Amino acid sequence: MFADAIERIDPFTRPIHSIVRLYGHNEIIPGCATLFFVNEEGCAITCRHVADLITSAGTINAHYRKFKGARREVLSERDAAQRISQLETSYKLKSDTIIQIRNTFIGCVDLYERLTIHSHPTQDLALLRFEGYNRALYRSHATFLGDTSRVKAGRSLCRLGYPFPEFTNYRYNKTADEIEWTTEGRINSPRFPIDGIVTRLLSESEAGAITGIEMSTPGLKGQSGGPLFDTNGLIFGMQSATNHLHLGFDIEDREVLVNGRRSRVSNYPFLNVGQCVHVSVIKAFLREHNVKFYEG
């Protein structure tokens, strides 16, 4: 149903690859998110929580570099272990603390001079402006739904994103104590569509304006920031989050047969539904920042 639409959406929908390292660990945690371009001028949108990860990377990396400098100064001391422990407390470093983040934008533009990010004050939406580049690596751009009254319960829509971080072009540099990108390994992650029907339109208050679209299927991690579209490729919104609705069909300590053996089980089922930013919110935000976009 959405095969042709996906081919129209794919040229301007791109993955954001991230690698993260926690304190005290050499293992690298890969992750993905999604953005899509709204015009031919290097302007794209994604989720605010994705943009926060991008903007926080510099501060987090600088904080750990400062800690490493302080640690080097005490390594030769007789009570080095105690002093390092004190530094860990001072710098608020624990085993689950993120200490390094690296992000890269795949297939967006060539080398750019600046990336300006504007985050929506209340919605999970952010605008990215790539500036000072020579050549765009994406093709085409989004066309947003003009008649927003067409966003109704029961309409079939699809989302496209990059939920599975299968890239491997990274490593931990033990000498520098840094995570870094490499020229070896797989550089791409697979695109992944998931469809569903609109179940509800969401607002932040009883009489408030519609700001979100609920879908009957979940949005997967990594699809955050990806477009929500119809069979014609018109953009109805952007994938933001997944909510978990308790169904109430709870089972507690019930005896069942599992692989031919009697077992007692409990189950508390939830329905995982996707939440998307409504197209009207996106268009209003783009107008506020004087960003050119297209409607259809």
GROMACS .gro file of N, CA and C in nm, residues 100-208:
model
  327
  100GLN      N    1   3.073   1.038   2.702
  100GLN     CA    2   3.112   1.075   2.566
  100GLN      C    3   2.997   1.047   2.470
  101ILE      N    4   2.975   1.141   2.379
  101ILE     CA    5   2.874   1.126   2.273
  101ILE      C    6   2.935   1.175   2.143
  102ARG      N    7   2.915   1.099   2.038
  102ARG     CA    8   2.952   1.142   1.904
  102ARG      C    9   2.829   1.124   1.814
  103ASN      N   10   2.798   1.227   1.735
  103ASN     CA   11   2.685   1.221   1.643
  103ASN      C   12   2.733   1.250   1.502
  104THR      N   13   2.668   1.188   1.405
  104THR     CA   14   2.698   1.218   1.266
  104THR      C   15   2.569   1.209   1.185
  105PHE      N   16   2.558   1.295   1.086
  105PHE     CA   17   2.439   1.302   1.001
  105PHE      C   18   2.470   1.233   0.869
  106ILE      N   19   2.392   1.131   0.838
  106ILE     CA   20   2.419   1.048   0.721
  106ILE      C   21   2.340   1.098   0.600
  107GLY      N   22   2.411   1.126   0.491
  107GLY     CA   23   2.345   1.160   0.365
  107GLY      C   24   2.268   1.291   0.369
  108CYS      N   25   2.311   1.386   0.451
  108CYS     CA   26   2.240   1.514   0.462
  108CYS      C   27   2.304   1.620   0.373
  109VAL      N   28   2.420   1.668   0.413
  109VAL     CA   29   2.496   1.765   0.333
  109VAL      C   30   2.643   1.728   0.345
  110ASP      N   31   2.726   1.790   0.257
  110ASP     CA   32   2.869   1.769   0.273
  110ASP      C   33   2.917   1.852   0.392
  111LEU      N   34   3.044   1.875   0.406
  111LEU     CA   35   3.096   1.947   0.522
  111LEU      C   36   3.025   2.082   0.538
  112TYR      N   37   2.976   2.107   0.658
  112TYR     CA   38   2.903   2.231   0.683
  112TYR      C   39   2.975   2.313   0.790
  113GLU      N   40   2.951   2.443   0.788
  113GLU     CA   41   3.017   2.533   0.883
  113GLU      C   42   2.941   2.546   1.014
  114ARG      N   43   2.809   2.546   1.006
  114ARG     CA   44   2.727   2.567   1.125
  114ARG      C   45   2.603   2.479   1.121
  115LEU      N   46   2.559   2.442   1.240
  115LEU     CA   47   2.430   2.375   1.256
  115LEU      C   48   2.353   2.453   1.362
  116THR      N   49   2.246   2.518   1.320
  116THR     CA   50   2.163   2.596   1.412
  116THR      C   51   2.040   2.514   1.447
  117ILE      N   52   2.010   2.505   1.576
  117ILE     CA   53   1.897   2.425   1.622
  117ILE      C   54   1.800   2.513   1.699
  118HIS      N   55   1.672   2.506   1.662
  118HIS     CA   56   1.565   2.575   1.733
  118HIS      C   57   1.469   2.468   1.785
  119SER      N   58   1.447   2.467   1.916
  119SER     CA   59   1.356   2.369   1.976
  119SER      C   60   1.222   2.433   2.008
  120HIS      N   61   1.115   2.358   1.984
  120HIS     CA   62   0.981   2.407   2.016
  120HIS      C   63   0.968   2.418   2.168
  121PRO      N   64   0.904   2.521   2.219
  121PRO     CA   65   0.898   2.540   2.364
  121PRO      C   66   0.813   2.437   2.438
  122THR      N   67   0.714   2.377   2.371
  122THR     CA   68   0.624   2.284   2.441
  122THR      C   69   0.612   2.148   2.373
  123GLN      N   70   0.637   2.140   2.244
  123GLN     CA   71   0.618   2.015   2.170
  123GLN      C   72   0.752   1.947   2.142
  124ASP      N   73   0.746   1.816   2.117
  124ASP     CA   74   0.868   1.739   2.090
  124ASP      C   75   0.908   1.758   1.944
  125LEU      N   76   0.953   1.878   1.914
  125LEU     CA   77   0.981   1.920   1.776
  125LEU      C   78   1.100   2.015   1.776
  126ALA      N   79   1.188   1.999   1.679
  126ALA     CA   80   1.304   2.088   1.666
  126ALA      C   81   1.336   2.109   1.518
  127LEU      N   82   1.388   2.227   1.489
  127LEU     CA   83   1.429   2.266   1.355
  127LEU      C   84   1.581   2.268   1.348
  128LEU      N   85   1.636   2.205   1.245
  128LEU     CA   86   1.781   2.204   1.223
  128LEU      C   87   1.811   2.278   1.093
  129ARG      N   88   1.903   2.373   1.100
  129ARG     CA   89   1.947   2.445   0.979
  129ARG      C   90   2.095   2.414   0.955
  130PHE      N   91   2.124   2.345   0.846
  130PHE     CA   92   2.262   2.323   0.805
  130PHE      C   93   2.305   2.445   0.723
  131GLU      N   94   2.416   2.507   0.763
  131GLU     CA   95   2.460   2.629   0.697
  131GLU      C   96   2.606   2.618   0.656
  132GLY      N   97   2.640   2.686   0.547
  132GLY     CA   98   2.777   2.690   0.501
  132GLY      C   99   2.824   2.562   0.434
  133TYR      N  100   2.734   2.486   0.375
  133TYR     CA  101   2.773   2.364   0.304
  133TYR      C  102   2.781   2.393   0.155
  134ASN      N  103   2.848   2.305   0.082
  134ASN     CA  104   2.862   2.322  -0.062
  134ASN      C  105   2.757   2.245  -0.141
  135ARG      N  106   2.721   2.128  -0.090
  135ARG     CA  107   2.634   2.041  -0.169
  135ARG      C  108   2.540   1.963  -0.078
  136ALA      N  109   2.413   1.961  -0.115
  136ALA     CA  110   2.316   1.879  -0.043
  136ALA      C  111   2.327   1.735  -0.091
  137LEU      N  112   2.322   1.642   0.004
  137LEU     CA  113   2.329   1.499  -0.030
  137LEU      C  114   2.191   1.434  -0.029
  138TYR      N  115   2.091   1.506   0.020
  138TYR     CA  116   1.954   1.456   0.013
  138TYR      C  117   1.890   1.505  -0.116
  139ARG      N  118   1.782   1.441  -0.154
  139ARG     CA  119   1.709   1.480  -0.275
  139ARG      C  120   1.563   1.506  -0.240
  140SER      N  121   1.505   1.604  -0.305
  140SER     CA  122   1.364   1.638  -0.285
  140SER      C  123   1.342   1.692  -0.144
  141HIS      N  124   1.217   1.702  -0.102
  141HIS     CA  125   1.183   1.758   0.029
  141HIS      C  126   1.039   1.720   0.062
  142ALA      N  127   1.001   1.743   0.185
  142ALA     CA  128   0.867   1.708   0.231
  142ALA      C  129   0.762   1.798   0.167
  143THR      N  130   0.645   1.740   0.144
  143THR     CA  131   0.525   1.817   0.109
  143THR      C  132   0.421   1.790   0.216
  144PHE      N  133   0.383   1.895   0.289
  144PHE     CA  134   0.294   1.880   0.404
  144PHE      C  135   0.148   1.885   0.361
  145LEU      N  136   0.066   1.813   0.434
  145LEU     CA  137  -0.077   1.812   0.411
  145LEU      C  138  -0.133   1.953   0.426
  146GLY      N  139  -0.203   2.000   0.323
  146GLY     CA  140  -0.261   2.134   0.328
  146GLY      C  141  -0.391   2.139   0.406
  147ASP      N  142  -0.480   2.045   0.380
  147ASP     CA  143  -0.611   2.040   0.446
  147ASP      C  144  -0.602   1.950   0.568
  148THR      N  145  -0.578   2.010   0.684
  148THR     CA  146  -0.556   1.930   0.805
  148THR      C  147  -0.683   1.863   0.857
  149SER      N  148  -0.799   1.896   0.801
  149SER     CA  149  -0.922   1.827   0.841
  149SER      C  150  -0.921   1.682   0.795
  150ARG      N  151  -0.827   1.647   0.708
  150ARG     CA  152  -0.817   1.509   0.660
  150ARG      C  153  -0.750   1.417   0.761
  151VAL      N  154  -0.696   1.474   0.868
  151VAL     CA  155  -0.636   1.391   0.974
  151VAL      C  156  -0.751   1.341   1.062
  152LYS      N  157  -0.794   1.218   1.039
  152LYS     CA  158  -0.910   1.163   1.108
  152LYS      C  159  -0.882   1.022   1.158
  153ALA      N  160  -0.954   0.984   1.263
  153ALA     CA  161  -0.944   0.848   1.314
  153ALA      C  162  -0.985   0.749   1.206
  154GLY      N  163  -0.909   0.641   1.193
  154GLY     CA  164  -0.937   0.539   1.094
  154GLY      C  165  -0.854   0.550   0.968
  155ARG      N  166  -0.787   0.663   0.947
  155ARG     CA  167  -0.706   0.679   0.827
  155ARG      C  168  -0.575   0.601   0.840
  156SER      N  169  -0.539   0.529   0.735
  156SER     CA  170  -0.415   0.452   0.734
  156SER      C  171  -0.298   0.544   0.698
  157LEU      N  172  -0.195   0.539   0.781
  157LEU     CA  173  -0.075   0.619   0.759
  157LEU      C  174   0.048   0.534   0.788
  158CYS      N  175   0.163   0.582   0.745
  158CYS     CA  176   0.287   0.507   0.762
  158CYS      C  177   0.395   0.599   0.817
  159ARG      N  178   0.491   0.541   0.888
  159ARG     CA  179   0.608   0.614   0.935
  159ARG      C  180   0.734   0.549   0.879
  160LEU      N  181   0.835   0.631   0.858
  160LEU     CA  182   0.963   0.581   0.807
  160LEU      C  183   1.074   0.633   0.896
  161GLY      N  184   1.167   0.545   0.932
  161GLY     CA  185   1.278   0.587   1.016
  161GLY      C  186   1.387   0.482   1.019
  162TYR      N  187   1.476   0.497   1.116
  162TYR     CA  188   1.595   0.412   1.125
  162TYR      C  189   1.609   0.358   1.267
  163PRO      N  190   1.527   0.258   1.303
  163PRO     CA  191   1.528   0.210   1.441
  163PRO      C  192   1.640   0.113   1.477
  164PHE      N  193   1.711   0.062   1.378
  164PHE     CA  194   1.809  -0.042   1.405
  164PHE      C  195   1.951   0.006   1.371
  165PRO      N  196   2.032   0.035   1.474
  165PRO     CA  197   2.168   0.088   1.450
  165PRO      C  198   2.265  -0.022   1.410
  166GLU      N  199   2.266  -0.056   1.284
  166GLU     CA  200   2.350  -0.165   1.236
  166GLU      C  201   2.485  -0.117   1.182
  167PHE      N  202   2.514   0.012   1.195
  167PHE     CA  203   2.644   0.064   1.152
  167PHE      C  204   2.752   0.016   1.249
  168THR      N  205   2.873   0.000   1.198
  168THR     CA  206   2.983  -0.051   1.281
  168THR      C  207   3.112   0.031   1.264
  169ASN      N  208   3.104   0.148   1.204
  169ASN     CA  209   3.224   0.228   1.175
  169ASN      C  210   3.263   0.316   1.293
  170TYR      N  211   3.292   0.253   1.406
  170TYR     CA  212   3.334   0.325   1.525
  170TYR      C  213   3.427   0.236   1.607
  171ARG      N  214   3.498   0.297   1.701
  171ARG     CA  215   3.588   0.220   1.788
  171ARG      C  216   3.618   0.300   1.914
  172TYR      N  217   3.671   0.229   2.012
  172TYR     CA  218   3.724   0.293   2.132
  172TYR      C  219   3.874   0.302   2.118
  173ASN      N  220   3.927   0.424   2.125
  173ASN     CA  221   4.070   0.448   2.117
  173ASN      C  222   4.125   0.447   2.260
  174LYS      N  223   4.187   0.336   2.298
  174LYS     CA  224   4.232   0.320   2.436
  174LYS      C  225   4.341   0.420   2.472
  175THR      N  226   4.428   0.449   2.378
  175THR     CA  227   4.538   0.542   2.405
  175THR      C  228   4.486   0.681   2.438
  176ALA      N  229   4.390   0.727   2.361
  176ALA     CA  230   4.333   0.861   2.382
  176ALA      C  231   4.216   0.859   2.480
  177ASP      N  232   4.169   0.738   2.516
  177ASP     CA  233   4.051   0.724   2.600
  177ASP      C  234   3.933   0.799   2.539
  178GLU      N  235   3.911   0.775   2.409
  178GLU     CA  236   3.806   0.844   2.335
  178GLU      C  237   3.732   0.744   2.246
  179ILE      N  238   3.605   0.772   2.220
  179ILE     CA  239   3.533   0.699   2.116
  179ILE      C  240   3.540   0.782   1.989
  180GLU      N  241   3.546   0.714   1.875
  180GLU     CA  242   3.566   0.788   1.750
  180GLU      C  243   3.509   0.711   1.632
  181TRP      N  244   3.480   0.788   1.527
  181TRP     CA  245   3.434   0.728   1.402
  181TRP      C  246   3.555   0.679   1.323
  182THR      N  247   3.533   0.576   1.242
  182THR     CA  248   3.641   0.521   1.160
  182THR      C  249   3.596   0.513   1.015
  183THR      N  250   3.690   0.484   0.927
  183THR     CA  251   3.659   0.467   0.785
  183THR      C  252   3.634   0.320   0.752
  184GLU      N  253   3.638   0.235   0.853
  184GLU     CA  254   3.616   0.092   0.833
  184GLU      C  255   3.482   0.051   0.893
  185GLY      N  256   3.425  -0.056   0.839
  185GLY     CA  257   3.299  -0.107   0.890
  185GLY      C  258   3.180  -0.055   0.812
  186ARG      N  259   3.064  -0.099   0.854
  186ARG     CA  260   2.940  -0.060   0.787
  186ARG      C  261   2.901   0.081   0.827
  187ILE      N  262   2.866   0.165   0.729
  187ILE     CA  263   2.835   0.305   0.759
  187ILE      C  264   2.684   0.334   0.755
  188ASN      N  265   2.604   0.237   0.712
  188ASN     CA  266   2.460   0.261   0.695
  188ASN      C  267   2.377   0.179   0.793
  189SER      N  268   2.256   0.225   0.815
  189SER     CA  269   2.155   0.151   0.890
  189SER      C  270   2.032   0.137   0.800
  190PRO      N  271   1.956   0.029   0.815
  190PRO     CA  272   1.843   0.007   0.724
  190PRO      C  273   1.723   0.095   0.759
  191ARG      N  274   1.659   0.146   0.656
  191ARG     CA  275   1.533   0.216   0.678
  191ARG      C  276   1.427   0.114   0.717
  192PHE      N  277   1.325   0.159   0.790
  192PHE     CA  278   1.224   0.064   0.837
  192PHE      C  279   1.090   0.136   0.846
  193PRO      N  280   0.992   0.096   0.763
  193PRO     CA  281   0.859   0.157   0.771
  193PRO      C  282   0.769   0.077   0.866
  194ILE      N  283   0.673   0.144   0.925
  194ILE     CA  284   0.570   0.077   1.004
  194ILE      C  285   0.440   0.155   0.989
  195ASP      N  286   0.334   0.084   0.950
  195ASP     CA  287   0.207   0.151   0.925
  195ASP      C  288   0.109   0.127   1.039
  196GLY      N  289  -0.006   0.192   1.030
  196GLY     CA  290  -0.111   0.178   1.130
  196GLY      C  291  -0.225   0.271   1.093
  197ILE      N  292  -0.324   0.278   1.179
  197ILE     CA  293  -0.433   0.372   1.156
  197ILE      C  294  -0.435   0.476   1.267
  198VAL      N  295  -0.488   0.593   1.233
  198VAL     CA  296  -0.506   0.697   1.334
  198VAL      C  297  -0.614   0.650   1.431
  199THR      N  298  -0.584   0.651   1.560
  199THR     CA  299  -0.682   0.611   1.661
  199THR      C  300  -0.745   0.731   1.731
  200ARG      N  301  -0.665   0.832   1.761
  200ARG     CA  302  -0.717   0.952   1.827
  200ARG      C  303  -0.634   1.074   1.788
  201LEU      N  304  -0.697   1.190   1.796
  201LEU     CA  305  -0.625   1.316   1.787
  201LEU      C  306  -0.604   1.365   1.930
  202LEU      N  307  -0.485   1.415   1.959
  202LEU     CA  308  -0.445   1.445   2.096
  202LEU      C  309  -0.433   1.595   2.118
  203SER      N  310  -0.474   1.639   2.236
  203SER     CA  311  -0.455   1.779   2.277
  203SER      C  312  -0.405   1.779   2.420
  204GLU      N  313  -0.348   1.890   2.462
  204GLU     CA  314  -0.290   1.898   2.595
  204GLU      C  315  -0.391   1.937   2.702
  205SER      N  316  -0.511   1.975   2.660
  205SER     CA  317  -0.617   2.007   2.755
  205SER      C  318  -0.751   1.972   2.692
  206GLU      N  319  -0.856   1.973   2.772
  206GLU     CA  320  -0.989   1.932   2.726
  206GLU      C  321  -1.035   2.017   2.608
  207ALA      N  322  -1.011   2.146   2.615
  207ALA     CA  323  -1.058   2.237   2.510
  207ALA      C  324  -0.943   2.292   2.427
  208GLY      N  325  -0.825   2.231   2.441
  208GLY     CA  326  -0.707   2.283   2.372
  208GLY      C  327  -0.701   2.244   2.226
   0.00000   0.00000   0.00000
